[in-house]
Amino acid sequence: MNGLWLMLPFLAVRFLLPLALGRKALRRAARFAPMQGGEKIAYAVYQAATVAIFVCLGFLTVRWDGTWTSLVGGVCYVGGLGLCTAAMAAFCAPDGRGLNVNGVYRLSRHPMYAGYFVCFMGMALLARSPVLLGVVMIFQIAAHWMVLAEERWCLETFGDDDARYMKGVRRYL
């Protein structure tokens, strides 16, 4: 099977789920925190890596053959999609202040980024591609810079409420 097929469920979670939850949810899901300085470079790298993941998958074949790479890859892929789904649903329904502290956000401050990483790692394992694995690592490094930008923005926006949340909840998993 062509690797690009793996992106369809991911895209459905990323774009169709928020659309199904309403226009307000879709607008919220499409927004990124304001970037400053080097964060702007990280954002560009993040977007370029996302495109590169698509391109790589278009040239790769996925094998479901019972080997450890297909089993671990399948678990990561499905688990990552599940985490993305739970994170997107919770993200699109923040509390009254606009802060996300419910659902999987009680366990992780950035479950969506964690879900993306786990899902994309699963894709790289299923495709058995060191090139795709490298692109996923670049994606994650850039995503971490974006996480730092989001945390800065959340502290500026939500103040002490966010500071308390950050002290009590891990950044990723």
PDB file of C-alpha atoms in Angstrom:
ATOM      1  CA  MET A   1       0.000   0.000   0.000  1.00  0.00           C
ATOM      2  CA  ASN A   2       1.270   3.488  -0.777  1.00  0.00           C
ATOM      3  CA  GLY A   3       2.318   5.344   2.366  1.00  0.00           C
ATOM      4  CA  LEU A   4       0.243   8.394   1.499  1.00  0.00           C
ATOM      5  CA  TRP A   5      -2.885   6.465   2.512  1.00  0.00           C
ATOM      6  CA  LEU A   6      -1.688   6.711   6.116  1.00  0.00           C
ATOM      7  CA  MET A   7      -2.207  10.458   5.981  1.00  0.00           C
ATOM      8  CA  LEU A   8      -5.957  10.254   5.286  1.00  0.00           C
ATOM      9  CA  PRO A   9      -7.009   9.299   8.849  1.00  0.00           C
ATOM     10  CA  PHE A  10      -4.512  11.832  10.226  1.00  0.00           C
ATOM     11  CA  LEU A  11      -5.940  14.614   8.041  1.00  0.00           C
ATOM     12  CA  ALA A  12      -9.468  13.627   9.039  1.00  0.00           C
ATOM     13  CA  VAL A  13      -8.559  14.020  12.717  1.00  0.00           C
ATOM     14  CA  ARG A  14      -6.624  17.244  12.123  1.00  0.00           C
ATOM     15  CA  PHE A  15      -9.193  19.032   9.942  1.00  0.00           C
ATOM     16  CA  LEU A  16     -12.528  17.184   9.693  1.00  0.00           C
ATOM     17  CA  LEU A  17     -12.934  16.569  13.432  1.00  0.00           C
ATOM     18  CA  PRO A  18     -12.673  20.284  14.308  1.00  0.00           C
ATOM     19  CA  LEU A  19     -14.999  21.078  11.400  1.00  0.00           C
ATOM     20  CA  ALA A  20     -17.518  18.582  12.784  1.00  0.00           C
ATOM     21  CA  LEU A  21     -17.202  20.267  16.193  1.00  0.00           C
ATOM     22  CA  GLY A  22     -18.121  23.636  14.678  1.00  0.00           C
ATOM     23  CA  ARG A  23     -16.613  26.659  12.958  1.00  0.00           C
ATOM     24  CA  LYS A  24     -15.323  28.087  16.228  1.00  0.00           C
ATOM     25  CA  ALA A  25     -13.474  24.820  16.893  1.00  0.00           C
ATOM     26  CA  LEU A  26     -12.003  24.826  13.375  1.00  0.00           C
ATOM     27  CA  ARG A  27     -10.742  28.416  13.768  1.00  0.00           C
ATOM     28  CA  ARG A  28      -9.228  27.534  17.138  1.00  0.00           C
ATOM     29  CA  ALA A  29      -7.508  24.427  15.723  1.00  0.00           C
ATOM     30  CA  ALA A  30      -6.035  26.409  12.825  1.00  0.00           C
ATOM     31  CA  ARG A  31      -4.378  29.031  15.053  1.00  0.00           C
ATOM     32  CA  PHE A  32      -0.746  29.003  16.116  1.00  0.00           C
ATOM     33  CA  ALA A  33       0.749  31.028  18.953  1.00  0.00           C
ATOM     34  CA  PRO A  34       2.512  34.238  17.868  1.00  0.00           C
ATOM     35  CA  MET A  35       6.141  33.532  16.998  1.00  0.00           C
ATOM     36  CA  GLN A  36       9.135  35.688  17.870  1.00  0.00           C
ATOM     37  CA  GLY A  37      12.742  35.620  16.646  1.00  0.00           C
ATOM     38  CA  GLY A  38      14.029  32.078  16.090  1.00  0.00           C
ATOM     39  CA  GLU A  39      10.539  30.683  16.651  1.00  0.00           C
ATOM     40  CA  LYS A  40       9.632  31.981  13.193  1.00  0.00           C
ATOM     41  CA  ILE A  41      12.407  29.834  11.708  1.00  0.00           C
ATOM     42  CA  ALA A  42      11.151  26.850  13.703  1.00  0.00           C
ATOM     43  CA  TYR A  43       7.641  27.455  12.347  1.00  0.00           C
ATOM     44  CA  ALA A  44       8.983  27.457   8.770  1.00  0.00           C
ATOM     45  CA  VAL A  45      10.955  24.258   9.437  1.00  0.00           C
ATOM     46  CA  TYR A  46       7.854  22.689  11.024  1.00  0.00           C
ATOM     47  CA  GLN A  47       5.748  23.474   7.957  1.00  0.00           C
ATOM     48  CA  ALA A  48       8.490  22.310   5.558  1.00  0.00           C
ATOM     49  CA  ALA A  49       8.903  19.065   7.519  1.00  0.00           C
ATOM     50  CA  THR A  50       5.143  18.492   7.383  1.00  0.00           C
ATOM     51  CA  VAL A  51       5.234  18.832   3.583  1.00  0.00           C
ATOM     52  CA  ALA A  52       8.298  16.564   3.462  1.00  0.00           C
ATOM     53  CA  ILE A  53       6.432  13.887   5.427  1.00  0.00           C
ATOM     54  CA  PHE A  54       3.672  13.971   2.802  1.00  0.00           C
ATOM     55  CA  VAL A  55       6.158  13.841  -0.061  1.00  0.00           C
ATOM     56  CA  CYS A  56       8.158  10.998   1.481  1.00  0.00           C
ATOM     57  CA  LEU A  57       5.032   8.956   2.137  1.00  0.00           C
ATOM     58  CA  GLY A  58       4.024   9.370  -1.508  1.00  0.00           C
ATOM     59  CA  PHE A  59       7.155   7.477  -2.542  1.00  0.00           C
ATOM     60  CA  LEU A  60       7.037   4.790   0.146  1.00  0.00           C
ATOM     61  CA  THR A  61       5.272   1.483   0.541  1.00  0.00           C
ATOM     62  CA  VAL A  62       3.735   0.362   3.813  1.00  0.00           C
ATOM     63  CA  ARG A  63       4.171  -3.300   4.745  1.00  0.00           C
ATOM     64  CA  TRP A  64       1.862  -5.056   7.213  1.00  0.00           C
ATOM     65  CA  ASP A  65       3.810  -8.317   7.437  1.00  0.00           C
ATOM     66  CA  GLY A  66       3.948  -9.227  11.138  1.00  0.00           C
ATOM     67  CA  THR A  67       7.563  -8.151  11.662  1.00  0.00           C
ATOM     68  CA  TRP A  68       8.445  -6.122  14.750  1.00  0.00           C
ATOM     69  CA  THR A  69       8.627  -2.931  12.675  1.00  0.00           C
ATOM     70  CA  SER A  70       5.136  -3.377  11.307  1.00  0.00           C
ATOM     71  CA  LEU A  71       3.730  -4.362  14.713  1.00  0.00           C
ATOM     72  CA  VAL A  72       5.386  -1.513  16.640  1.00  0.00           C
ATOM     73  CA  GLY A  73       4.719   0.854  13.734  1.00  0.00           C
ATOM     74  CA  GLY A  74       1.044  -0.123  13.688  1.00  0.00           C
ATOM     75  CA  VAL A  75       0.692   0.356  17.444  1.00  0.00           C
ATOM     76  CA  CYS A  76       2.420   3.762  17.265  1.00  0.00           C
ATOM     77  CA  TYR A  77       0.331   4.829  14.278  1.00  0.00           C
ATOM     78  CA  VAL A  78      -3.011   3.834  15.796  1.00  0.00           C
ATOM     79  CA  GLY A  79      -2.036   5.045  19.276  1.00  0.00           C
ATOM     80  CA  GLY A  80      -0.845   8.365  17.860  1.00  0.00           C
ATOM     81  CA  LEU A  81      -4.094   8.807  15.939  1.00  0.00           C
ATOM     82  CA  GLY A  82      -6.050   8.036  19.111  1.00  0.00           C
ATOM     83  CA  LEU A  83      -4.059  10.562  21.104  1.00  0.00           C
ATOM     84  CA  CYS A  84      -4.499  13.159  18.343  1.00  0.00           C
ATOM     85  CA  THR A  85      -8.251  12.534  18.318  1.00  0.00           C
ATOM     86  CA  ALA A  86      -8.581  12.885  22.097  1.00  0.00           C
ATOM     87  CA  ALA A  87      -6.343  15.977  22.105  1.00  0.00           C
ATOM     88  CA  MET A  88      -8.185  17.661  19.231  1.00  0.00           C
ATOM     89  CA  ALA A  89     -11.591  17.044  20.827  1.00  0.00           C
ATOM     90  CA  ALA A  90     -10.389  18.499  24.150  1.00  0.00           C
ATOM     91  CA  PHE A  91      -8.552  21.382  22.470  1.00  0.00           C
ATOM     92  CA  CYS A  92     -11.687  22.450  20.638  1.00  0.00           C
ATOM     93  CA  ALA A  93     -13.608  22.656  23.930  1.00  0.00           C
ATOM     94  CA  PRO A  94     -11.536  24.821  26.318  1.00  0.00           C
ATOM     95  CA  ASP A  95     -12.746  26.057  29.675  1.00  0.00           C
ATOM     96  CA  GLY A  96     -14.496  29.414  30.028  1.00  0.00           C
ATOM     97  CA  ARG A  97     -11.181  31.310  30.052  1.00  0.00           C
ATOM     98  CA  GLY A  98      -9.970  29.633  26.856  1.00  0.00           C
ATOM     99  CA  LEU A  99      -7.449  27.438  28.684  1.00  0.00           C
ATOM    100  CA  ASN A 100      -7.194  23.726  27.885  1.00  0.00           C
ATOM    101  CA  VAL A 101      -6.988  21.756  31.126  1.00  0.00           C
ATOM    102  CA  ASN A 102      -9.551  18.976  30.563  1.00  0.00           C
ATOM    103  CA  GLY A 103      -9.429  15.548  28.942  1.00  0.00           C
ATOM    104  CA  VAL A 104      -5.921  14.481  27.942  1.00  0.00           C
ATOM    105  CA  TYR A 105      -4.730  17.997  28.806  1.00  0.00           C
ATOM    106  CA  ARG A 106      -4.875  16.866  32.451  1.00  0.00           C
ATOM    107  CA  LEU A 107      -2.006  14.478  31.633  1.00  0.00           C
ATOM    108  CA  SER A 108      -0.021  16.477  29.071  1.00  0.00           C
ATOM    109  CA  ARG A 109       0.215  20.171  28.231  1.00  0.00           C
ATOM    110  CA  HIS A 110       0.832  19.320  24.560  1.00  0.00           C
ATOM    111  CA  PRO A 111      -0.854  15.997  23.773  1.00  0.00           C
ATOM    112  CA  MET A 112      -1.535  16.991  20.171  1.00  0.00           C
ATOM    113  CA  TYR A 113       2.169  17.428  19.387  1.00  0.00           C
ATOM    114  CA  ALA A 114       2.929  14.191  21.250  1.00  0.00           C
ATOM    115  CA  GLY A 115       0.249  12.429  19.200  1.00  0.00           C
ATOM    116  CA  TYR A 116       1.635  13.803  15.941  1.00  0.00           C
ATOM    117  CA  PHE A 117       5.101  12.546  16.840  1.00  0.00           C
ATOM    118  CA  VAL A 118       3.929   9.060  17.846  1.00  0.00           C
ATOM    119  CA  CYS A 119       1.735   8.784  14.741  1.00  0.00           C
ATOM    120  CA  PHE A 120       4.515   9.953  12.400  1.00  0.00           C
ATOM    121  CA  MET A 121       6.997   7.580  14.069  1.00  0.00           C
ATOM    122  CA  GLY A 122       4.534   4.789  13.371  1.00  0.00           C
ATOM    123  CA  MET A 123       4.401   5.842   9.726  1.00  0.00           C
ATOM    124  CA  ALA A 124       8.216   5.795   9.486  1.00  0.00           C
ATOM    125  CA  LEU A 125       8.337   2.318  11.023  1.00  0.00           C
ATOM    126  CA  LEU A 126       5.555   1.002   8.801  1.00  0.00           C
ATOM    127  CA  ALA A 127       7.353   2.351   5.737  1.00  0.00           C
ATOM    128  CA  ARG A 128      10.759   1.212   7.087  1.00  0.00           C
ATOM    129  CA  SER A 129      12.235   4.479   5.944  1.00  0.00           C
ATOM    130  CA  PRO A 130      15.285   6.034   7.608  1.00  0.00           C
ATOM    131  CA  VAL A 131      14.717   9.147   5.481  1.00  0.00           C
ATOM    132  CA  LEU A 132      11.172   9.554   6.786  1.00  0.00           C
ATOM    133  CA  LEU A 133      12.434   8.876  10.308  1.00  0.00           C
ATOM    134  CA  GLY A 134      14.936  11.721   9.874  1.00  0.00           C
ATOM    135  CA  VAL A 135      12.228  14.064   8.622  1.00  0.00           C
ATOM    136  CA  VAL A 136      10.033  13.126  11.603  1.00  0.00           C
ATOM    137  CA  MET A 137      12.905  13.967  13.958  1.00  0.00           C
ATOM    138  CA  ILE A 138      13.375  17.367  12.282  1.00  0.00           C
ATOM    139  CA  PHE A 139       9.602  17.883  12.556  1.00  0.00           C
ATOM    140  CA  GLN A 140       9.708  17.119  16.283  1.00  0.00           C
ATOM    141  CA  ILE A 141      12.650  19.418  16.999  1.00  0.00           C
ATOM    142  CA  ALA A 142      10.836  22.264  15.229  1.00  0.00           C
ATOM    143  CA  ALA A 143       7.603  21.356  17.022  1.00  0.00           C
ATOM    144  CA  HIS A 144       9.383  21.646  20.360  1.00  0.00           C
ATOM    145  CA  TRP A 145      10.309  25.266  19.539  1.00  0.00           C
ATOM    146  CA  MET A 146       6.665  25.908  18.692  1.00  0.00           C
ATOM    147  CA  VAL A 147       5.666  24.351  22.026  1.00  0.00           C
ATOM    148  CA  LEU A 148       7.980  26.798  23.789  1.00  0.00           C
ATOM    149  CA  ALA A 149       6.328  29.676  21.883  1.00  0.00           C
ATOM    150  CA  GLU A 150       2.887  28.401  22.898  1.00  0.00           C
ATOM    151  CA  GLU A 151       3.930  28.161  26.523  1.00  0.00           C
ATOM    152  CA  ARG A 152       5.244  31.733  26.460  1.00  0.00           C
ATOM    153  CA  TRP A 153       1.983  32.942  24.863  1.00  0.00           C
ATOM    154  CA  CYS A 154      -0.158  30.986  27.356  1.00  0.00           C
ATOM    155  CA  LEU A 155       1.725  32.490  30.298  1.00  0.00           C
ATOM    156  CA  GLU A 156       1.226  35.980  28.832  1.00  0.00           C
ATOM    157  CA  THR A 157      -2.456  35.310  28.135  1.00  0.00           C
ATOM    158  CA  PHE A 158      -3.561  33.248  31.145  1.00  0.00           C
ATOM    159  CA  GLY A 159      -1.013  34.348  33.769  1.00  0.00           C
ATOM    160  CA  ASP A 160      -1.082  32.601  37.132  1.00  0.00           C
ATOM    161  CA  ASP A 161      -3.726  30.082  36.032  1.00  0.00           C
ATOM    162  CA  ASP A 162      -1.376  28.799  33.336  1.00  0.00           C
ATOM    163  CA  ALA A 163       1.652  28.914  35.640  1.00  0.00           C
ATOM    164  CA  ARG A 164      -0.175  26.644  38.131  1.00  0.00           C
ATOM    165  CA  TYR A 165      -1.233  24.349  35.281  1.00  0.00           C
ATOM    166  CA  MET A 166       2.351  24.151  33.987  1.00  0.00           C
ATOM    167  CA  LYS A 167       3.636  23.198  37.454  1.00  0.00           C
ATOM    168  CA  GLY A 168       1.128  20.365  37.796  1.00  0.00           C
ATOM    169  CA  VAL A 169       1.132  18.849  34.301  1.00  0.00           C
ATOM    170  CA  ARG A 170       3.998  17.451  32.210  1.00  0.00           C
ATOM    171  CA  ARG A 171       4.925  19.079  28.911  1.00  0.00           C
ATOM    172  CA  TYR A 172       4.527  15.921  26.808  1.00  0.00           C
ATOM    173  CA  LEU A 173       3.761  12.462  28.208  1.00  0.00           C
TER     174      LEU A 173
END
